[in-house]
PDB file of N, CA and C in Angstrom:
ATOM      1  N   MET A  13     172.563-100.046  75.646  1.00 86.00           N
ATOM      2  CA  MET A  13     173.864-100.528  76.064  1.00 86.00           C
ATOM      3  C   MET A  13     174.940 -99.648  75.418  1.00 86.00           C
ATOM      4  N   MET A  14     175.769 -99.016  76.232  1.00 94.00           N
ATOM      5  CA  MET A  14     176.865 -98.191  75.720  1.00 94.00           C
ATOM      6  C   MET A  14     178.153 -99.008  75.755  1.00 94.00           C
ATOM      7  N   THR A  15     178.916 -98.912  74.679  1.00 96.00           N
ATOM      8  CA  THR A  15     180.189 -99.623  74.601  1.00 96.00           C
ATOM      9  C   THR A  15     181.327 -98.621  74.459  1.00 96.00           C
ATOM     10  N   ILE A  16     182.551 -99.106  74.533  1.00 95.00           N
ATOM     11  CA  ILE A  16     183.714 -98.241  74.329  1.00 95.00           C
ATOM     12  C   ILE A  16     183.659 -97.618  72.936  1.00 95.00           C
ATOM     13  N   ALA A  17     183.151 -98.330  71.953  1.00 95.00           N
ATOM     14  CA  ALA A  17     183.061 -97.808  70.585  1.00 95.00           C
ATOM     15  C   ALA A  17     182.148 -96.588  70.493  1.00 95.00           C
ATOM     16  N   ASP A  18     181.238 -96.408  71.452  1.00 94.00           N
ATOM     17  CA  ASP A  18     180.300 -95.280  71.457  1.00 94.00           C
ATOM     18  C   ASP A  18     180.856 -94.045  72.155  1.00 94.00           C
ATOM     19  N   MET A  19     181.996 -94.161  72.814  1.00 96.00           N
ATOM     20  CA  MET A  19     182.555 -93.046  73.582  1.00 96.00           C
ATOM     21  C   MET A  19     183.001 -91.905  72.672  1.00 96.00           C
ATOM     22  N   LYS A  20     182.976 -90.695  73.218  1.00 95.00           N
ATOM     23  CA  LYS A  20     183.486 -89.504  72.537  1.00 95.00           C
ATOM     24  C   LYS A  20     184.869 -89.189  73.099  1.00 95.00           C
ATOM     25  N   ILE A  21     185.698 -88.522  72.313  1.00 96.00           N
ATOM     26  CA  ILE A  21     187.051 -88.158  72.748  1.00 96.00           C
ATOM     27  C   ILE A  21     186.972 -87.323  74.020  1.00 96.00           C
ATOM     28  N   GLY A  22     187.809 -87.678  74.998  1.00 96.00           N
ATOM     29  CA  GLY A  22     187.863 -86.959  76.265  1.00 96.00           C
ATOM     30  C   GLY A  22     186.927 -87.487  77.332  1.00 96.00           C
ATOM     31  N   THR A  23     186.115 -88.483  76.998  1.00 96.00           N
ATOM     32  CA  THR A  23     185.199 -89.044  77.989  1.00 96.00           C
ATOM     33  C   THR A  23     185.779 -90.319  78.586  1.00 96.00           C
ATOM     34  N   SER A  24     185.196 -90.724  79.705  1.00 95.00           N
ATOM     35  CA  SER A  24     185.643 -91.957  80.346  1.00 95.00           C
ATOM     36  C   SER A  24     184.428 -92.730  80.834  1.00 95.00           C
ATOM     37  N   GLY A  25     184.663 -93.970  81.168  1.00 95.00           N
ATOM     38  CA  GLY A  25     183.603 -94.825  81.672  1.00 95.00           C
ATOM     39  C   GLY A  25     184.191 -96.017  82.396  1.00 95.00           C
ATOM     40  N   LYS A  26     183.326 -96.743  83.066  1.00 97.00           N
ATOM     41  CA  LYS A  26     183.743 -97.926  83.815  1.00 97.00           C
ATOM     42  C   LYS A  26     183.199 -99.158  83.113  1.00 97.00           C
ATOM     43  N   ILE A  27     184.055-100.159  82.972  1.00 96.00           N
ATOM     44  CA  ILE A  27     183.659-101.389  82.277  1.00 96.00           C
ATOM     45  C   ILE A  27     182.665-102.170  83.129  1.00 96.00           C
ATOM     46  N   LYS A  28     181.556-102.537  82.493  1.00 96.00           N
ATOM     47  CA  LYS A  28     180.526-103.339  83.147  1.00 96.00           C
ATOM     48  C   LYS A  28     180.690-104.813  82.795  1.00 96.00           C
ATOM     49  N   LYS A  29     180.947-105.086  81.487  1.00 95.00           N
ATOM     50  CA  LYS A  29     181.047-106.483  81.049  1.00 95.00           C
ATOM     51  C   LYS A  29     181.815-106.567  79.741  1.00 95.00           C
ATOM     52  N   VAL A  30     182.591-107.629  79.592  1.00 94.00           N
ATOM     53  CA  VAL A  30     183.275-107.923  78.335  1.00 94.00           C
ATOM     54  C   VAL A  30     182.511-109.072  77.679  1.00 94.00           C
ATOM     55  N   HIS A  31     181.896-108.785  76.540  1.00 93.00           N
ATOM     56  CA  HIS A  31     181.115-109.796  75.815  1.00 93.00           C
ATOM     57  C   HIS A  31     182.041-110.625  74.924  1.00 93.00           C
ATOM     58  N   GLY A  32     181.478-111.637  74.310  1.00 88.00           N
ATOM     59  CA  GLY A  32     182.258-112.487  73.419  1.00 88.00           C
ATOM     60  C   GLY A  32     182.759-113.717  74.145  1.00 88.00           C
ATOM     61  N   ASN A  33     183.550-114.504  73.423  1.00 87.00           N
ATOM     62  CA  ASN A  33     184.107-115.713  74.019  1.00 87.00           C
ATOM     63  C   ASN A  33     185.395-116.080  73.311  1.00 87.00           C
ATOM     64  N   GLY A  34     186.056-117.059  73.836  1.00 89.00           N
ATOM     65  CA  GLY A  34     187.263-117.572  73.205  1.00 89.00           C
ATOM     66  C   GLY A  34     188.472-116.684  73.348  1.00 89.00           C
ATOM     67  N   ALA A  35     189.370-116.797  72.377  1.00 92.00           N
ATOM     68  CA  ALA A  35     190.676-116.140  72.431  1.00 92.00           C
ATOM     69  C   ALA A  35     190.574-114.617  72.423  1.00 92.00           C
ATOM     70  N   LEU A  36     189.636-114.055  71.676  1.00 90.00           N
ATOM     71  CA  LEU A  36     189.518-112.597  71.617  1.00 90.00           C
ATOM     72  C   LEU A  36     189.119-112.022  72.970  1.00 90.00           C
ATOM     73  N   ARG A  37     188.137-112.624  73.621  1.00 92.00           N
ATOM     74  CA  ARG A  37     187.717-112.164  74.958  1.00 92.00           C
ATOM     75  C   ARG A  37     188.875-112.284  75.939  1.00 92.00           C
ATOM     76  N   ARG A  38     189.589-113.372  75.900  1.00 93.00           N
ATOM     77  CA  ARG A  38     190.729-113.589  76.792  1.00 93.00           C
ATOM     78  C   ARG A  38     191.811-112.531  76.542  1.00 93.00           C
ATOM     79  N   ARG A  39     192.080-112.220  75.272  1.00 92.00           N
ATOM     80  CA  ARG A  39     193.100-111.224  74.928  1.00 92.00           C
ATOM     81  C   ARG A  39     192.706-109.847  75.463  1.00 92.00           C
ATOM     82  N   ILE A  40     191.429-109.488  75.306  1.00 91.00           N
ATOM     83  CA  ILE A  40     190.942-108.202  75.820  1.00 91.00           C
ATOM     84  C   ILE A  40     191.122-108.137  77.333  1.00 91.00           C
ATOM     85  N   MET A  41     190.756-109.195  78.025  1.00 91.00           N
ATOM     86  CA  MET A  41     190.882-109.214  79.480  1.00 91.00           C
ATOM     87  C   MET A  41     192.347-109.220  79.913  1.00 91.00           C
ATOM     88  N   ASP A  42     193.217-109.874  79.164  1.00 92.00           N
ATOM     89  CA  ASP A  42     194.649-109.884  79.479  1.00 92.00           C
ATOM     90  C   ASP A  42     195.270-108.497  79.358  1.00 92.00           C
ATOM     91  N   MET A  43     194.667-107.617  78.553  1.00 90.00           N
ATOM     92  CA  MET A  43     195.159-106.248  78.411  1.00 90.00           C
ATOM     93  C   MET A  43     194.708-105.361  79.571  1.00 90.00           C
ATOM     94  N   GLY A  44     193.975-105.919  80.523  1.00 90.00           N
ATOM     95  CA  GLY A  44     193.539-105.161  81.690  1.00 90.00           C
ATOM     96  C   GLY A  44     192.128-104.625  81.594  1.00 90.00           C
ATOM     97  N   LEU A  45     191.424-104.963  80.545  1.00 93.00           N
ATOM     98  CA  LEU A  45     190.049-104.489  80.362  1.00 93.00           C
ATOM     99  C   LEU A  45     189.092-105.489  81.003  1.00 93.00           C
ATOM    100  N   ILE A  46     188.905-105.330  82.312  1.00 93.00           N
ATOM    101  CA  ILE A  46     188.047-106.230  83.076  1.00 93.00           C
ATOM    102  C   ILE A  46     186.970-105.415  83.791  1.00 93.00           C
ATOM    103  N   ASN A  47     185.969-106.093  84.314  1.00 94.00           N
ATOM    104  CA  ASN A  47     184.860-105.430  85.002  1.00 94.00           C
ATOM    105  C   ASN A  47     185.379-104.481  86.078  1.00 94.00           C
ATOM    106  N   GLY A  48     184.806-103.268  86.116  1.00 95.00           N
ATOM    107  CA  GLY A  48     185.159-102.280  87.124  1.00 95.00           C
ATOM    108  C   GLY A  48     186.324-101.377  86.766  1.00 95.00           C
ATOM    109  N   THR A  49     187.006-101.637  85.665  1.00 95.00           N
ATOM    110  CA  THR A  49     188.165-100.834  85.257  1.00 95.00           C
ATOM    111  C   THR A  49     187.703 -99.541  84.594  1.00 95.00           C
ATOM    112  N   GLU A  50     188.328 -98.426  84.982  1.00 96.00           N
ATOM    113  CA  GLU A  50     188.059 -97.117  84.377  1.00 96.00           C
ATOM    114  C   GLU A  50     188.844 -97.011  83.076  1.00 96.00           C
ATOM    115  N   VAL A  51     188.191 -96.520  82.033  1.00 97.00           N
ATOM    116  CA  VAL A  51     188.819 -96.399  80.718  1.00 97.00           C
ATOM    117  C   VAL A  51     188.469 -95.032  80.127  1.00 97.00           C
ATOM    118  N   SER A  52     189.435 -94.379  79.461  1.00 97.00           N
ATOM    119  CA  SER A  52     189.221 -93.066  78.839  1.00 97.00           C
ATOM    120  C   SER A  52     189.594 -93.137  77.366  1.00 97.00           C
ATOM    121  N   LEU A  53     188.856 -92.398  76.546  1.00 97.00           N
ATOM    122  CA  LEU A  53     189.165 -92.321  75.118  1.00 97.00           C
ATOM    123  C   LEU A  53     189.984 -91.065  74.870  1.00 97.00           C
ATOM    124  N   ASN A  54     191.221 -91.245  74.386  1.00 96.00           N
ATOM    125  CA  ASN A  54     192.130 -90.126  74.130  1.00 96.00           C
ATOM    126  C   ASN A  54     192.028 -89.611  72.708  1.00 96.00           C
ATOM    127  N   LYS A  55     192.129 -90.512  71.737  1.00 95.00           N
ATOM    128  CA  LYS A  55     192.182 -90.110  70.327  1.00 95.00           C
ATOM    129  C   LYS A  55     191.528 -91.161  69.448  1.00 95.00           C
ATOM    130  N   LEU A  56     191.183 -90.707  68.246  1.00 95.00           N
ATOM    131  CA  LEU A  56     190.739 -91.613  67.188  1.00 95.00           C
ATOM    132  C   LEU A  56     191.656 -91.412  65.994  1.00 95.00           C
ATOM    133  N   ALA A  57     191.935 -92.463  65.266  1.00 93.00           N
ATOM    134  CA  ALA A  57     192.696 -92.346  64.022  1.00 93.00           C
ATOM    135  C   ALA A  57     191.859 -91.531  63.026  1.00 93.00           C
ATOM    136  N   PRO A  58     192.474 -90.993  61.984  1.00 91.00           N
ATOM    137  CA  PRO A  58     191.745 -90.143  61.033  1.00 91.00           C
ATOM    138  C   PRO A  58     190.441 -90.741  60.495  1.00 91.00           C
ATOM    139  N   LEU A  59     190.389 -92.016  60.283  1.00 89.00           N
ATOM    140  CA  LEU A  59     189.155 -92.643  59.795  1.00 89.00           C
ATOM    141  C   LEU A  59     188.319 -93.236  60.927  1.00 89.00           C
ATOM    142  N   GLY A  60     188.701 -92.953  62.178  1.00 83.00           N
ATOM    143  CA  GLY A  60     187.935 -93.410  63.331  1.00 83.00           C
ATOM    144  C   GLY A  60     188.327 -94.775  63.858  1.00 83.00           C
ATOM    145  N   ASP A  61     189.309 -95.403  63.261  1.00 90.00           N
ATOM    146  CA  ASP A  61     189.701 -96.747  63.681  1.00 90.00           C
ATOM    147  C   ASP A  61     191.189 -96.921  63.430  1.00 90.00           C
ATOM    148  N   PRO A  62     192.015 -97.253  64.390  1.00 94.00           N
ATOM    149  CA  PRO A  62     191.704 -97.656  65.757  1.00 94.00           C
ATOM    150  C   PRO A  62     191.497 -96.468  66.704  1.00 94.00           C
ATOM    151  N   MET A  63     191.207 -96.818  67.963  1.00 96.00           N
ATOM    152  CA  MET A  63     190.982 -95.846  69.028  1.00 96.00           C
ATOM    153  C   MET A  63     192.154 -95.937  70.000  1.00 96.00           C
ATOM    154  N   GLU A  64     192.538 -94.795  70.600  1.00 97.00           N
ATOM    155  CA  GLU A  64     193.566 -94.814  71.645  1.00 97.00           C
ATOM    156  C   GLU A  64     192.884 -94.616  72.988  1.00 97.00           C
ATOM    157  N   LEU A  65     193.065 -95.598  73.875  1.00 96.00           N
ATOM    158  CA  LEU A  65     192.454 -95.584  75.201  1.00 96.00           C
ATOM    159  C   LEU A  65     193.519 -95.449  76.273  1.00 96.00           C
ATOM    160  N   SER A  66     193.124 -94.905  77.431  1.00 96.00           N
ATOM    161  CA  SER A  66     193.967 -94.935  78.625  1.00 96.00           C
ATOM    162  C   SER A  66     193.332 -95.922  79.590  1.00 96.00           C
ATOM    163  N   VAL A  67     194.129 -96.885  80.028  1.00 94.00           N
ATOM    164  CA  VAL A  67     193.663 -97.931  80.934  1.00 94.00           C
ATOM    165  C   VAL A  67     194.746 -98.176  81.968  1.00 94.00           C
ATOM    166  N   LYS A  68     194.419 -98.006  83.243  1.00 92.00           N
ATOM    167  CA  LYS A  68     195.355 -98.295  84.338  1.00 92.00           C
ATOM    168  C   LYS A  68     196.717 -97.636  84.137  1.00 92.00           C
ATOM    169  N   GLY A  69     196.733 -96.397  83.644  1.00 92.00           N
ATOM    170  CA  GLY A  69     197.978 -95.651  83.508  1.00 92.00           C
ATOM    171  C   GLY A  69     198.770 -95.910  82.239  1.00 92.00           C
ATOM    172  N   TYR A  70     198.264 -96.692  81.325  1.00 94.00           N
ATOM    173  CA  TYR A  70     198.971 -96.897  80.061  1.00 94.00           C
ATOM    174  C   TYR A  70     198.021 -96.649  78.895  1.00 94.00           C
ATOM    175  N   LYS A  71     198.593 -96.462  77.722  1.00 96.00           N
ATOM    176  CA  LYS A  71     197.808 -96.208  76.517  1.00 96.00           C
ATOM    177  C   LYS A  71     197.685 -97.499  75.714  1.00 96.00           C
ATOM    178  N   LEU A  72     196.517 -97.686  75.129  1.00 94.00           N
ATOM    179  CA  LEU A  72     196.191 -98.911  74.419  1.00 94.00           C
ATOM    180  C   LEU A  72     195.434 -98.560  73.142  1.00 94.00           C
ATOM    181  N   SER A  73     195.834 -99.133  72.026  1.00 95.00           N
ATOM    182  CA  SER A  73     195.098 -98.956  70.769  1.00 95.00           C
ATOM    183  C   SER A  73     194.204-100.166  70.551  1.00 95.00           C
ATOM    184  N   MET A  74     192.976 -99.891  70.123  1.00 94.00           N
ATOM    185  CA  MET A  74     192.004-100.964  69.946  1.00 94.00           C
ATOM    186  C   MET A  74     191.134-100.687  68.722  1.00 94.00           C
ATOM    187  N   ARG A  75     190.836-101.742  67.975  1.00 94.00           N
ATOM    188  CA  ARG A  75     189.924-101.614  66.834  1.00 94.00           C
ATOM    189  C   ARG A  75     188.502-101.372  67.342  1.00 94.00           C
ATOM    190  N   LYS A  76     187.731-100.613  66.582  1.00 94.00           N
ATOM    191  CA  LYS A  76     186.346-100.342  66.984  1.00 94.00           C
ATOM    192  C   LYS A  76     185.529-101.624  67.087  1.00 94.00           C
ATOM    193  N   GLU A  77     185.799-102.569  66.207  1.00 93.00           N
ATOM    194  CA  GLU A  77     185.056-103.831  66.249  1.00 93.00           C
ATOM    195  C   GLU A  77     185.257-104.543  67.588  1.00 93.00           C
ATOM    196  N   ASP A  78     186.480-104.518  68.111  1.00 93.00           N
ATOM    197  CA  ASP A  78     186.746-105.116  69.423  1.00 93.00           C
ATOM    198  C   ASP A  78     186.125-104.277  70.535  1.00 93.00           C
ATOM    199  N   ALA A  79     186.162-102.949  70.382  1.00 94.00           N
ATOM    200  CA  ALA A  79     185.618-102.042  71.396  1.00 94.00           C
ATOM    201  C   ALA A  79     184.108-102.217  71.558  1.00 94.00           C
ATOM    202  N   LYS A  80     183.430-102.682  70.528  1.00 94.00           N
ATOM    203  CA  LYS A  80     181.984-102.907  70.601  1.00 94.00           C
ATOM    204  C   LYS A  80     181.632-104.049  71.547  1.00 94.00           C
ATOM    205  N   MET A  81     182.601-104.873  71.893  1.00 94.00           N
ATOM    206  CA  MET A  81     182.366-106.012  72.785  1.00 94.00           C
ATOM    207  C   MET A  81     182.448-105.630  74.256  1.00 94.00           C
ATOM    208  N   ILE A  82     182.856-104.387  74.549  1.00 95.00           N
ATOM    209  CA  ILE A  82     183.089-103.979  75.932  1.00 95.00           C
ATOM    210  C   ILE A  82     182.007-103.000  76.362  1.00 95.00           C
ATOM    211  N   GLU A  83     181.130-103.463  77.233  1.00 96.00           N
ATOM    212  CA  GLU A  83     179.992-102.677  77.706  1.00 96.00           C
ATOM    213  C   GLU A  83     180.409-101.818  78.899  1.00 96.00           C
ATOM    214  N   LEU A  84     179.912-100.575  78.910  1.00 96.00           N
ATOM    215  CA  LEU A  84     180.216 -99.638  79.992  1.00 96.00           C
ATOM    216  C   LEU A  84     178.989 -99.408  80.865  1.00 96.00           C
ATOM    217  N   VAL A  85     179.252 -98.983  82.105  1.00 91.00           N
ATOM    218  CA  VAL A  85     178.168 -98.642  83.040  1.00 91.00           C
ATOM    219  C   VAL A  85     177.548 -97.340  82.611  1.00 91.00           C
TER     220      VAL A  85
END
């Protein structure tokens, strides 16, 4: 299973499933990270966390721990 946390800079993938439950899952989905959405990894912070993603034409910063919940095709 590949997740957003496993992506390399400059790569992209399509979201297959958002794991988890409750408020965190809802918050991730409210940011536009839903099944079928294309996502690209632009940058990593110096220590690798957080990550800068491109989603639906905007940039989004996400912690690696949260990114591990998002499975890619």
